[in-house]
Each structure stands twice: as structure tokens, then as C-alpha cells.
């Protein structure tokens, strides 16, 4: 581990605070510290339920170098496991596939159920002898990673000691309770990824504030002005922005996308965009939603996995396919417009005299909220480590 | 310890995918290529080496259904010859593939291996 950064300035109240020091965007050792203290210690997004649609589907995912295996069992429930055989540490599954019954290790054929139970240990007691008194299957199931699926995002808590997801995020679950209804993925055109040369946190910071909208997304000025937006801040949990003037897309014959059912009046023209810390960006509207998972590849490279969802099944609602495709195209344009600024902020942090920058007390509350949360996670982790060292 | 000896069912060589490193003991003039799509269950008088070739073909094709049948056949032959360790070796392979496919043969294979005390009782 490199030198420990000072976070005191980040913890100041917004008018006096500075942002996270440069090392949090440029230093591999600090990236590693954040991986454990921020991304592993909380509920991080690692994938989407729509990518394991059928019972028996398994999908390997690597998150910050940790090999994970997402499996949908025969009851339709999603579980996440370490993708590592308990025998000699072989990677179990190398590509997405559908399994009838068990995961079989390609090395010595130890077999695991879709719930991770060790089901067979062939020849473990010698040829033709498949038991050994010292190899107890009950002790050697796949290592389960705590997981929770919400809004089709698969969240994991790798450290295993975060609060339950529903307790941790009770406030947001309540805030968006009206949207707790079936989501239908929009299909191929509603799924895209952007590879961005930036630290993952800069993508969060850019997403959760509206200050940049008139400058970076001038196309929004005609109908969604800066003053039509409001900040969303929940200390140590999430932050973002909302708009009062969401305008539905209309098709050639004035048709619109189908609405989610029984929404209250505020959503007629309201929409909200929230960064659920650490790495999931969510948006809700009366007629569609989206989820973005930020996959930090390393200190300076991030993949944005973007998926759009609707109130009706795309297969059963073919006459809105053009609208869905138009909607996806519009969003892709907006997200691509952000690439220059998040990559530019990354480059700017090579300026060795940059001091973390300042926050506008009027406009940067959501960003400061995020910085404070990161600083809190790091301080908590450092305190734990100190007490262990002592 | 591997069940490869003079009475072994299978010939094994360096390219074999089977877990045995003993030298090949069966004639080299066996046909390398066997007709596809034949039933996995062989006539009783079929040579062991033919069964071995079929196993290799099934492994190469990742044809798990055939592997279940072929290893079951091998297991039965060894049972007939009274070599229970060797029988359980092959039955174990059939069992593992049956487990992977949740194949209809799974229950019977479990029962047989459990009867020999070779797996935890299902």
C-alpha cells in the first residue's frame, strides 16, 4: 500500500471542502485500497438478471479481479459464488452457458449444484472411491457471495459484512416504491457499453449533478433547463438529480411508450436519476427506466454497462419497437456526450498541483455527498486496520 | 492404483483423455475411426478396445449421453469380471456425467455406487 491520503479536507462542510486528492484517481495503490474499502465493503453492482434469463443459466463475471459466477437455479433465484473450485482452485466456468444440473470442474470433475453444494468428488478416496473421511462435502460447497437483485441489477457485498441490502437502502427503496413492478428489458438495442478512460468515481460524480447539463448537453436546454432540476442527497447512501419536466417521446402517430402502472401524479412529468453508491447509476421515468453498472477495470479505465427497461414486454409489444430504439439512441447520445468531461477530469488530475478542487455550495451538493461517503468508507476501513494492527 | 493392468478394459495412450498413464496393452490394429451414431451399448462380444475408441470419440464430441452409456457398459463388464474397484472407476465417470445432465440413469448409478460404499448415500 502506498502512502495514506489525507481525507480531512473532504470531510469539511461543502463550502470549505476539497475533493478527494489526486491519488484517488491516479494511484494504483489507492485504487486497491478503495476496491476493498469502498467496492467490496458495500453493495456493488456486478451484472444484470437479464443476462441469466433461464433457469440453469450460469455466467462468469470478473469484478476487480475476483472471479465470480452468477447462477440462476431451478427455482429461478439468482445466486453469486466465487468461480473457484474448492479442490485445487480451478476456474469453474469460463463462458456463459446453460446447465442442466451441476457445475463440473473441468480439472478433476468435482461437481456442484446450482445452489453451490458439493455433490460429487470423483476418485477422491482413490480410483472408484468417491468419498474420503477428511473431505466432507458439507464443508466444501462453493463460496457464496452475498447478493441481492433489485431493478434487475445484481448487487454483491464481497466483504460479507455490509448491512442487509434492504436495510442499507431502505430510504431509496421507499422513495421509488411506486416503481416496484415488473421490468422488461428493451432488447438488443437497449443494451450497450461505453469504454471510458476515467476513474469510475468520475462517472459517478458527473452523473449525480445537474450543474453540467446546459454546457455538456445543450440539447436539453430547449425543454429541460437547469432550473427545472433539483438535487437529491441522502447522506452516506446516494445522491443524484431530478427533473420536473420529463417529456415522453412520441411516435409518428403520437403514440407513446407504455406507462408503468398506478404511478402518482408527480411522475407525469417527473423523473429521477440517482447514483446508488458505489457504482450503480439508475434512472426512472413514467415509461422507462435504466440501470448503469460502472465496472472499474483499473485506476483509469471504466466500462459503463447500460441497460434500458420498459413497462411492457418487447416481444409482446412490437408496435413500440421503433420508440424503444429511438429512446435508446437518445440516451446513448447523452451518455456519450459525457465521455469527454469524465475523461477530461481524469486527465486534469495529472496536474500535480490540483488540490481536489472545490464544490459549489449551491450546485455540487450531490457530488460532495459522494466524496464524503467515499472518505467515510476509507476512514472506517483505515480505523479497522489500525485496530487490527494494534 | 489405477485400474490399468493386464486385464484392463481400456487401452490408454498419451493422447488419451482418460485418467490413466499405464502403457497400452491392446492391439494397435484396431480401427481408429468408428462409424458415428451407433448405439452406445455394445454387444457383449465387442472388443474392449472398440469401447475405448468410442469413449474417445464421445469425449472429443463432448457427447455426455454417450459417455454415460459407454462408461456404464465398461463398469458392468468389470463387475462381471469381478474387479469392483475398476467397475466403480467407470461407474463413477458415468455417474458424474449423469449428474451433470440430470440424466435418467442417475438414480441407478447412485444406487450402485452407494451399494459398493463408493459415494455418500444419496
Coordinates of C-alpha atoms in Angstrom, one line a residue:
Chain A
X1 CA 0.0 0.0 0.0
X2 CA 1.2 3.5 -0.9
X3 CA 1.0 6.5 1.4
X4 CA -2.2 7.1 3.1
X5 CA -4.1 10.1 1.7
X6 CA -5.5 12.8 3.8
X7 CA -9.2 13.0 3.8
X8 CA -9.8 15.7 6.4
X9 CA -10.4 18.4 3.7
X10 CA -13.1 16.2 2.1
X11 CA -14.9 15.9 5.3
X12 CA -15.4 19.7 5.7
X13 CA -18.8 21.2 5.1
X14 CA -19.4 21.8 1.4
X15 CA -18.4 25.4 1.3
X16 CA -14.9 24.7 2.6
X17 CA -14.4 21.1 1.5
X18 CA -12.0 20.0 -1.2
X19 CA -12.5 16.9 -3.3
X20 CA -10.7 13.6 -2.9
X21 CA -6.9 14.0 -3.5
X22 CA -5.4 13.1 -6.9
X23 CA -4.2 9.8 -5.7
X24 CA -7.8 8.6 -5.6
X25 CA -7.9 8.9 -9.3
X26 CA -4.3 8.1 -10.4
X27 CA -2.6 5.9 -7.9
X28 CA -2.9 2.1 -8.3
X29 CA -2.3 1.5 -4.6
X30 CA -5.1 3.9 -3.6
X31 CA -7.3 2.2 -6.2
X32 CA -6.6 -1.1 -4.4
X33 CA -7.4 0.5 -1.1
X34 CA -10.7 1.7 -2.5
X35 CA -11.5 -1.6 -4.0
X36 CA -11.6 -3.2 -0.6
X37 CA -12.9 -0.3 1.5
X38 CA -15.5 1.1 -1.0
X39 CA -16.4 -1.5 -3.6
X40 CA -16.0 -4.8 -1.7
X41 CA -17.3 -3.5 1.6
X42 CA -20.6 -2.2 0.2
X43 CA -23.3 -3.4 -2.3
X44 CA -21.7 -3.1 -5.7
X45 CA -23.4 -3.9 -9.0
X46 CA -21.8 -6.7 -11.0
X47 CA -24.4 -7.7 -13.6
X48 CA -27.9 -7.9 -14.7
X49 CA -30.6 -10.6 -14.2
X50 CA -31.5 -10.3 -17.9
X51 CA -28.1 -11.9 -18.7
X52 CA -29.1 -15.1 -17.0
X53 CA -32.7 -15.3 -18.2
X54 CA -33.3 -19.0 -17.9
X55 CA -33.1 -21.4 -15.0
X56 CA -29.8 -23.2 -15.2
X57 CA -28.0 -20.2 -16.8
X58 CA -24.6 -19.5 -15.5
X59 CA -22.4 -16.5 -16.3
X60 CA -18.8 -15.9 -15.2
X61 CA -18.1 -12.3 -14.2
X62 CA -14.8 -10.8 -13.1
X63 CA -15.1 -7.9 -10.7
X64 CA -11.9 -6.1 -9.7
X65 CA -10.0 -9.3 -10.5
X66 CA -12.3 -11.5 -8.3
X67 CA -13.8 -14.4 -10.4
X68 CA -17.5 -14.6 -9.7
X69 CA -20.1 -17.0 -11.0
X70 CA -23.7 -15.8 -11.4
X71 CA -26.2 -18.8 -11.4
X72 CA -29.9 -18.9 -11.8
X73 CA -31.1 -22.1 -10.1
X74 CA -34.1 -24.3 -10.9
X75 CA -36.4 -22.1 -8.8
X76 CA -35.4 -19.0 -10.8
X77 CA -33.4 -17.5 -8.0
X78 CA -30.1 -15.8 -8.7
X79 CA -27.0 -16.7 -6.6
X80 CA -23.5 -15.5 -6.9
X81 CA -20.5 -17.6 -6.0
X82 CA -16.8 -17.4 -6.2
X83 CA -16.0 -19.1 -9.5
X84 CA -13.3 -21.2 -8.0
X85 CA -13.3 -24.9 -7.3
X86 CA -12.8 -25.7 -3.6
X87 CA -10.4 -28.5 -4.6
X88 CA -7.4 -27.0 -6.4
X89 CA -8.7 -23.6 -7.2
X90 CA -9.5 -24.1 -10.8
X91 CA -11.8 -21.6 -12.5
X92 CA -15.1 -23.5 -12.9
X93 CA -16.9 -21.8 -15.7
X94 CA -15.2 -19.8 -18.4
X95 CA -18.1 -18.7 -20.6
X96 CA -21.9 -18.2 -20.2
X97 CA -23.9 -21.4 -20.7
X98 CA -27.0 -23.2 -19.5
X99 CA -26.5 -26.2 -17.2
X100 CA -29.0 -28.9 -16.6
X101 CA -28.0 -29.8 -13.1
X102 CA -24.4 -29.3 -11.9
X103 CA -21.3 -27.3 -12.4
X104 CA -18.5 -29.7 -13.1
X105 CA -15.0 -28.6 -12.6
X106 CA -13.0 -29.1 -15.8
X107 CA -9.9 -30.3 -13.8
X108 CA -10.9 -33.2 -11.6
X109 CA -14.7 -33.1 -12.1
X110 CA -15.8 -32.1 -8.6
X111 CA -19.4 -31.2 -9.1
X112 CA -21.5 -28.5 -7.5
X113 CA -25.3 -28.0 -7.6
X114 CA -26.7 -24.7 -8.8
X115 CA -27.1 -23.8 -5.2
X116 CA -23.3 -24.3 -4.7
X117 CA -23.5 -27.6 -2.8
X118 CA -20.6 -30.0 -3.4
X119 CA -22.4 -33.0 -5.0
X120 CA -19.6 -35.3 -6.2
X121 CA -15.8 -35.8 -5.5
X122 CA -14.9 -38.5 -8.0
X123 CA -12.0 -40.7 -7.0
X124 CA -11.2 -38.5 -4.0
X125 CA -10.6 -41.6 -1.9
X126 CA -8.7 -43.4 -4.7
X127 CA -9.9 -44.7 -8.1
X128 CA -13.5 -45.7 -7.9
X129 CA -13.7 -44.4 -4.3
X130 CA -15.6 -41.2 -4.2
X131 CA -15.6 -40.3 -0.6
X132 CA -12.9 -39.7 2.0
X133 CA -13.4 -39.2 5.7
X134 CA -11.4 -36.0 5.6
X135 CA -13.2 -34.5 2.6
X136 CA -16.7 -33.5 3.9
X137 CA -19.0 -32.1 1.2
X138 CA -20.9 -30.1 3.7
X139 CA -17.8 -28.1 4.4
X140 CA -16.7 -27.6 0.8
X141 CA -19.6 -26.0 -1.1
X142 CA -18.9 -23.1 -3.4
X143 CA -18.1 -19.9 -1.5
X144 CA -21.3 -17.9 -1.8
X145 CA -21.0 -14.2 -2.2
X146 CA -23.8 -12.2 -0.6
X147 CA -26.1 -10.9 -3.4
X148 CA -29.3 -9.1 -3.9
X149 CA -31.2 -8.4 -7.1
X150 CA -33.0 -5.0 -7.3
X151 CA -34.3 -3.4 -10.5
X152 CA -32.6 -6.3 -12.4
X153 CA -29.2 -5.2 -11.1
X154 CA -27.2 -8.0 -9.3
X155 CA -25.6 -6.4 -6.3
X156 CA -22.9 -8.2 -4.3
X157 CA -21.2 -7.5 -1.0
X158 CA -17.9 -9.3 -1.3
X159 CA -16.7 -8.5 2.2
X160 CA -19.8 -10.1 3.6
X161 CA -20.3 -7.7 6.4
X162 CA -22.4 -4.9 5.0
X163 CA -25.9 -4.2 6.3
X164 CA -28.6 -6.2 4.6
X165 CA -29.3 -4.6 1.2
X166 CA -32.9 -3.8 2.1
X167 CA -31.9 -2.1 5.4
X168 CA -28.9 -0.3 3.8
X169 CA -31.0 1.1 1.0
X170 CA -34.4 1.3 2.8
X171 CA -34.7 5.0 2.0
X172 CA -34.3 4.7 -1.7
X173 CA -36.5 1.6 -1.8
X174 CA -39.2 3.7 -0.2
X175 CA -38.6 6.7 -2.4
X176 CA -39.1 4.6 -5.6
X177 CA -41.6 2.2 -4.1
X178 CA -44.1 3.0 -6.8
X179 CA -41.7 1.6 -9.4
X180 CA -41.6 -1.8 -7.7
X181 CA -43.3 -3.5 -10.6
X182 CA -42.2 -5.8 -13.4
X183 CA -39.4 -4.5 -15.7
X184 CA -39.0 -5.7 -19.2
X185 CA -35.6 -5.3 -20.9
X186 CA -35.9 -3.4 -24.2
X187 CA -33.9 -5.9 -26.3
X188 CA -30.7 -5.7 -28.2
X189 CA -30.9 -2.0 -29.0
X190 CA -31.5 -1.2 -25.3
X191 CA -28.1 -2.7 -24.2
X192 CA -24.8 -1.0 -24.8
X193 CA -21.5 -0.4 -23.2
X194 CA -19.1 2.5 -23.2
X195 CA -15.4 2.1 -22.5
X196 CA -14.2 5.2 -20.8
X197 CA -10.7 6.3 -19.9
X198 CA -11.5 7.5 -16.5
X199 CA -11.6 6.5 -12.9
X200 CA -15.0 5.0 -12.0
X201 CA -15.7 7.7 -9.4
X202 CA -15.7 10.5 -12.0
X203 CA -18.5 8.8 -13.8
X204 CA -20.5 8.8 -10.6
X205 CA -19.7 12.4 -9.9
X206 CA -20.7 13.5 -13.3
X207 CA -23.9 11.5 -13.2
X208 CA -25.2 12.8 -9.9
X209 CA -25.2 16.5 -10.6
X210 CA -27.2 18.7 -13.0
X211 CA -24.8 21.6 -13.0
X212 CA -23.1 20.5 -16.2
X213 CA -26.3 19.9 -18.2
X214 CA -26.6 23.2 -20.0
X215 CA -22.9 23.0 -21.0
X216 CA -22.4 19.4 -21.9
X217 CA -25.9 18.6 -23.0
X218 CA -27.1 21.7 -24.7
X219 CA -29.8 19.8 -26.5
X220 CA -31.6 19.5 -23.2
X221 CA -31.9 23.3 -22.8
X222 CA -34.9 23.6 -25.0
X223 CA -37.1 21.7 -22.7
X224 CA -35.2 20.7 -19.6
X225 CA -33.5 23.7 -18.3
X226 CA -31.1 23.8 -15.3
X227 CA -33.8 25.4 -13.1
X228 CA -36.1 22.5 -13.8
X229 CA -33.9 20.2 -11.9
X230 CA -33.5 19.5 -8.2
X231 CA -30.8 17.9 -6.2
X232 CA -31.2 14.5 -4.4
X233 CA -28.9 13.8 -1.5
X234 CA -29.1 11.1 1.1
X235 CA -26.0 11.3 3.3
X236 CA -23.8 8.2 3.1
X237 CA -26.2 6.4 0.7
X238 CA -26.9 8.0 -2.6
X239 CA -27.3 11.3 -4.5
X240 CA -28.5 12.5 -7.8
X241 CA -30.8 14.8 -9.5
X242 CA -34.5 15.0 -10.5
X243 CA -36.4 16.9 -13.2
X244 CA -39.8 18.3 -13.1
X245 CA -40.2 18.4 -16.9
X246 CA -39.7 14.9 -18.3
X247 CA -41.3 14.8 -21.7
X248 CA -42.3 11.5 -23.2
X249 CA -41.2 10.5 -26.6
X250 CA -43.9 10.4 -29.2
X251 CA -44.0 8.4 -32.3
X252 CA -45.2 9.2 -35.8
X253 CA -48.8 8.7 -34.8
X254 CA -48.5 10.4 -31.4
X255 CA -48.1 7.0 -29.7
X256 CA -46.0 6.9 -26.6
X257 CA -44.2 4.2 -24.6
X258 CA -46.5 2.3 -22.2
X259 CA -46.5 3.7 -18.7
X260 CA -45.7 1.8 -15.5
X261 CA -49.0 1.2 -13.7
X262 CA -50.5 3.3 -11.0
X263 CA -47.8 5.9 -10.7
X264 CA -48.7 9.1 -8.7
X265 CA -49.1 12.4 -10.3
X266 CA -45.6 13.6 -9.6
X267 CA -44.3 11.2 -12.2
X268 CA -46.4 12.6 -15.0
X269 CA -43.6 15.0 -15.8
X270 CA -41.1 14.0 -13.2
X271 CA -38.0 11.7 -13.5
X272 CA -35.1 11.0 -11.2
X273 CA -31.5 10.0 -11.7
X274 CA -29.7 8.5 -8.7
X275 CA -26.2 7.2 -8.2
X276 CA -26.6 4.4 -5.7
X277 CA -23.1 4.2 -4.2
X278 CA -20.7 2.8 -5.0
X279 CA -21.2 2.0 -8.7
X280 CA -24.8 1.8 -9.9
X281 CA -26.5 4.6 -11.7
X282 CA -30.2 4.4 -12.0
X283 CA -32.9 6.4 -13.7
X284 CA -36.7 6.2 -13.5
X285 CA -39.4 7.7 -15.7
X286 CA -43.1 7.1 -16.1
X287 CA -42.5 4.9 -19.2
X288 CA -39.0 3.5 -18.9
X289 CA -36.0 3.1 -16.6
X290 CA -32.4 2.4 -17.0
X291 CA -29.5 1.0 -15.0
X292 CA -25.8 1.6 -15.5
X293 CA -23.2 -0.5 -13.8
X294 CA -19.7 1.1 -13.7
X295 CA -17.1 -1.6 -13.9
X296 CA -13.8 -0.3 -12.7
X297 CA -11.1 -2.1 -14.7
X298 CA -8.3 -0.3 -13.1
X299 CA -7.4 3.1 -11.8
X300 CA -8.0 4.9 -15.1
X301 CA -10.3 2.7 -17.1
X302 CA -14.0 2.0 -16.6
X303 CA -16.7 0.2 -18.5
X304 CA -20.2 1.6 -18.4
X305 CA -22.8 -1.2 -18.9
X306 CA -26.1 0.4 -19.8
X307 CA -29.5 -1.4 -19.9
X308 CA -32.9 0.1 -20.6
X309 CA -36.1 -1.3 -19.3
X310 CA -39.8 -0.8 -20.1
X311 CA -43.2 -1.5 -18.7
X312 CA -44.2 -3.9 -21.3
X313 CA -42.6 -7.0 -22.8
X314 CA -40.8 -6.0 -26.0
X315 CA -41.8 -9.3 -27.7
X316 CA -45.5 -8.7 -26.9
X317 CA -45.4 -5.0 -27.8
X318 CA -43.8 -4.9 -31.2
X319 CA -45.5 -1.8 -32.3
X320 CA -43.5 0.3 -29.9
X321 CA -40.1 -1.1 -31.0
X322 CA -39.2 2.0 -33.0
X323 CA -39.9 4.2 -30.0
X324 CA -37.8 2.0 -27.8
X325 CA -34.9 2.1 -30.3
X326 CA -35.3 5.9 -30.6
X327 CA -35.2 6.2 -26.8
X328 CA -32.1 4.0 -26.5
X329 CA -30.4 6.1 -29.2
X330 CA -31.2 9.4 -27.4
X331 CA -29.8 8.1 -24.1
X332 CA -26.7 6.7 -25.8
X333 CA -26.1 10.2 -27.3
X334 CA -26.5 11.8 -23.8
X335 CA -24.1 9.3 -22.2
X336 CA -21.6 9.7 -25.0
X337 CA -21.7 13.4 -24.5
X338 CA -20.4 12.9 -21.0
X339 CA -17.3 10.9 -22.1
X340 CA -15.2 14.0 -22.9
X341 CA -15.8 15.5 -19.5
X342 CA -15.2 12.4 -17.4
X343 CA -12.0 11.7 -19.5
X344 CA -11.0 15.3 -19.2
X345 CA -11.4 15.3 -15.4
X346 CA -9.2 12.2 -15.4
X347 CA -6.5 13.9 -17.4
X348 CA -6.8 17.0 -15.3
X349 CA -5.8 15.0 -12.2
X350 CA -2.4 14.6 -13.7
X351 CA -1.9 18.2 -12.7
X352 CA 0.2 17.5 -9.6
X353 CA -0.8 20.8 -8.0
X354 CA -4.5 20.1 -8.2
X355 CA -5.8 20.0 -4.7
X356 CA -9.0 18.1 -5.1
X357 CA -11.0 21.1 -6.2
X358 CA -13.8 23.0 -4.6
X359 CA -17.6 22.4 -4.6
X360 CA -20.3 25.0 -5.4
X361 CA -22.4 25.1 -2.2
X362 CA -25.4 25.8 -4.5
X363 CA -24.8 23.2 -7.2
X364 CA -22.4 20.5 -6.1
X365 CA -24.2 19.0 -3.1
X366 CA -24.7 15.6 -4.7
X367 CA -21.0 15.4 -5.7
X368 CA -19.8 16.4 -2.3
X369 CA -22.2 13.9 -0.8
X370 CA -20.4 11.2 -2.8
X371 CA -17.0 12.3 -1.8
X372 CA -17.9 12.4 1.8
X373 CA -19.2 8.8 1.5
X374 CA -16.0 7.6 -0.1
X375 CA -14.0 9.3 2.6
X376 CA -16.2 7.8 5.3
X377 CA -15.7 4.3 3.9
X378 CA -11.9 4.8 3.7
X379 CA -11.6 6.2 7.2
X380 CA -13.7 3.3 8.6
X381 CA -11.5 0.8 6.8
X382 CA -8.3 2.5 8.0
X383 CA -9.6 2.6 11.5
X384 CA -10.4 -1.1 11.4
X385 CA -6.9 -1.9 10.0
X386 CA -5.3 0.2 12.7
X387 CA -7.1 -1.6 15.4
X388 CA -6.1 -4.9 13.9
X389 CA -2.5 -3.8 13.7
X390 CA -2.6 -2.7 17.3
Chain B
X1 CA -3.6 -47.7 -8.1
X2 CA -5.4 -47.0 -11.4
X3 CA -7.3 -49.9 -12.7
X4 CA -5.0 -50.5 -15.7
X5 CA -3.3 -53.8 -15.8
X6 CA -3.2 -56.9 -18.0
X7 CA -7.0 -57.4 -17.6
X8 CA -7.7 -53.7 -18.1
X9 CA -10.7 -52.8 -20.2
X10 CA -9.2 -49.9 -22.0
X11 CA -6.1 -49.2 -23.8
X12 CA -4.6 -45.8 -23.0
X13 CA -2.0 -43.8 -24.7
X14 CA -0.5 -40.4 -24.5
X15 CA -3.4 -38.7 -26.3
X16 CA -6.0 -40.4 -24.1
X17 CA -8.2 -38.2 -22.1
X18 CA -8.8 -40.9 -19.6
X19 CA -7.1 -40.6 -16.2
X20 CA -4.6 -43.4 -16.6
X21 CA -0.9 -43.4 -17.6
X22 CA -0.2 -47.1 -17.9
X23 CA 1.0 -48.3 -21.3
X24 CA -1.4 -49.5 -23.9
X25 CA -1.9 -53.3 -23.8
X26 CA -4.3 -53.8 -26.6
X27 CA -3.6 -54.4 -30.3
X28 CA -2.7 -51.5 -32.4
X29 CA -4.6 -52.6 -35.4
X30 CA -8.0 -51.6 -34.0
X31 CA -9.8 -49.2 -36.3
X32 CA -9.1 -45.7 -35.4
X33 CA -12.3 -44.4 -36.9
X34 CA -15.6 -45.9 -35.9
X35 CA -19.0 -45.2 -37.5
X36 CA -20.9 -42.4 -35.8
X37 CA -24.4 -42.6 -34.5
X38 CA -24.2 -46.2 -33.4
X39 CA -25.9 -47.2 -30.2
X40 CA -23.6 -46.6 -27.3
X41 CA -24.4 -50.0 -25.8
X42 CA -22.1 -52.5 -27.4
X43 CA -22.7 -56.2 -28.0
X44 CA -21.2 -58.3 -25.3
X45 CA -18.6 -59.7 -27.6
X46 CA -17.4 -56.3 -28.8
X47 CA -13.8 -55.8 -28.0
X48 CA -12.8 -53.7 -25.2
X49 CA -10.6 -51.5 -27.4
X50 CA -13.7 -50.7 -29.5
X51 CA -15.4 -49.4 -26.4
X52 CA -12.3 -47.4 -25.7
X53 CA -12.4 -45.8 -29.1
X54 CA -16.0 -45.0 -28.7
X55 CA -15.2 -43.3 -25.4
X56 CA -12.6 -41.2 -27.0
X57 CA -14.9 -40.2 -29.8
X58 CA -17.6 -39.3 -27.2
X59 CA -15.1 -37.3 -25.2
X60 CA -14.0 -35.4 -28.3
X61 CA -17.6 -34.7 -29.2
X62 CA -18.5 -33.9 -25.6
X63 CA -21.4 -36.3 -26.1
X64 CA -22.3 -36.7 -22.4
X65 CA -25.2 -39.1 -23.1
X66 CA -22.9 -41.5 -24.9
X67 CA -20.3 -41.2 -22.2
X68 CA -22.9 -42.2 -19.6
X69 CA -23.8 -45.3 -21.6
X70 CA -20.2 -46.2 -22.5
X71 CA -18.8 -45.8 -19.0
X72 CA -21.8 -47.7 -17.7
X73 CA -21.1 -50.5 -20.1
X74 CA -17.4 -50.5 -19.0
X75 CA -18.5 -50.6 -15.4
X76 CA -20.8 -53.6 -16.0
X77 CA -18.0 -55.5 -17.8
X78 CA -15.7 -55.0 -14.9
X79 CA -18.3 -56.0 -12.5
X80 CA -18.8 -59.2 -14.5
X81 CA -15.1 -59.8 -14.2
X82 CA -15.2 -59.3 -10.5
X83 CA -13.0 -56.2 -10.5
X84 CA -15.1 -54.0 -8.3
X85 CA -12.6 -51.2 -8.0
X86 CA -12.3 -50.9 -11.8
X87 CA -16.1 -51.2 -12.1
X88 CA -16.6 -48.3 -9.7
X89 CA -14.0 -46.3 -11.5
X90 CA -16.0 -46.4 -14.7
X91 CA -19.4 -46.2 -12.9
X92 CA -18.1 -43.0 -11.3
X93 CA -17.5 -41.5 -14.7
X94 CA -20.9 -42.4 -15.8
X95 CA -22.3 -41.0 -12.6
X96 CA -20.5 -37.7 -12.9
X97 CA -21.8 -37.2 -16.4
X98 CA -25.3 -38.3 -15.4
X99 CA -25.2 -35.8 -12.6
X100 CA -24.2 -33.1 -15.0
X101 CA -27.1 -33.9 -17.3
X102 CA -29.6 -34.9 -14.6
X103 CA -29.9 -38.0 -16.8
X104 CA -32.5 -40.7 -16.2
X105 CA -29.6 -43.1 -15.4
X106 CA -28.5 -41.0 -12.4
X107 CA -30.6 -42.8 -9.8
X108 CA -29.5 -46.3 -10.8
X109 CA -25.8 -45.2 -10.9
X110 CA -26.2 -43.6 -7.5
X111 CA -27.7 -46.7 -6.1
X112 CA -25.0 -49.0 -7.5
X113 CA -22.1 -46.8 -6.3
X114 CA -23.8 -46.4 -2.9
X115 CA -24.2 -50.2 -2.6
X116 CA -20.5 -50.5 -3.0
X117 CA -20.0 -47.7 -0.4
X118 CA -18.3 -45.5 -3.0
X119 CA -20.4 -42.4 -2.7
X120 CA -22.2 -40.7 0.2
X121 CA -25.7 -42.2 0.5
X122 CA -28.0 -40.1 -1.7

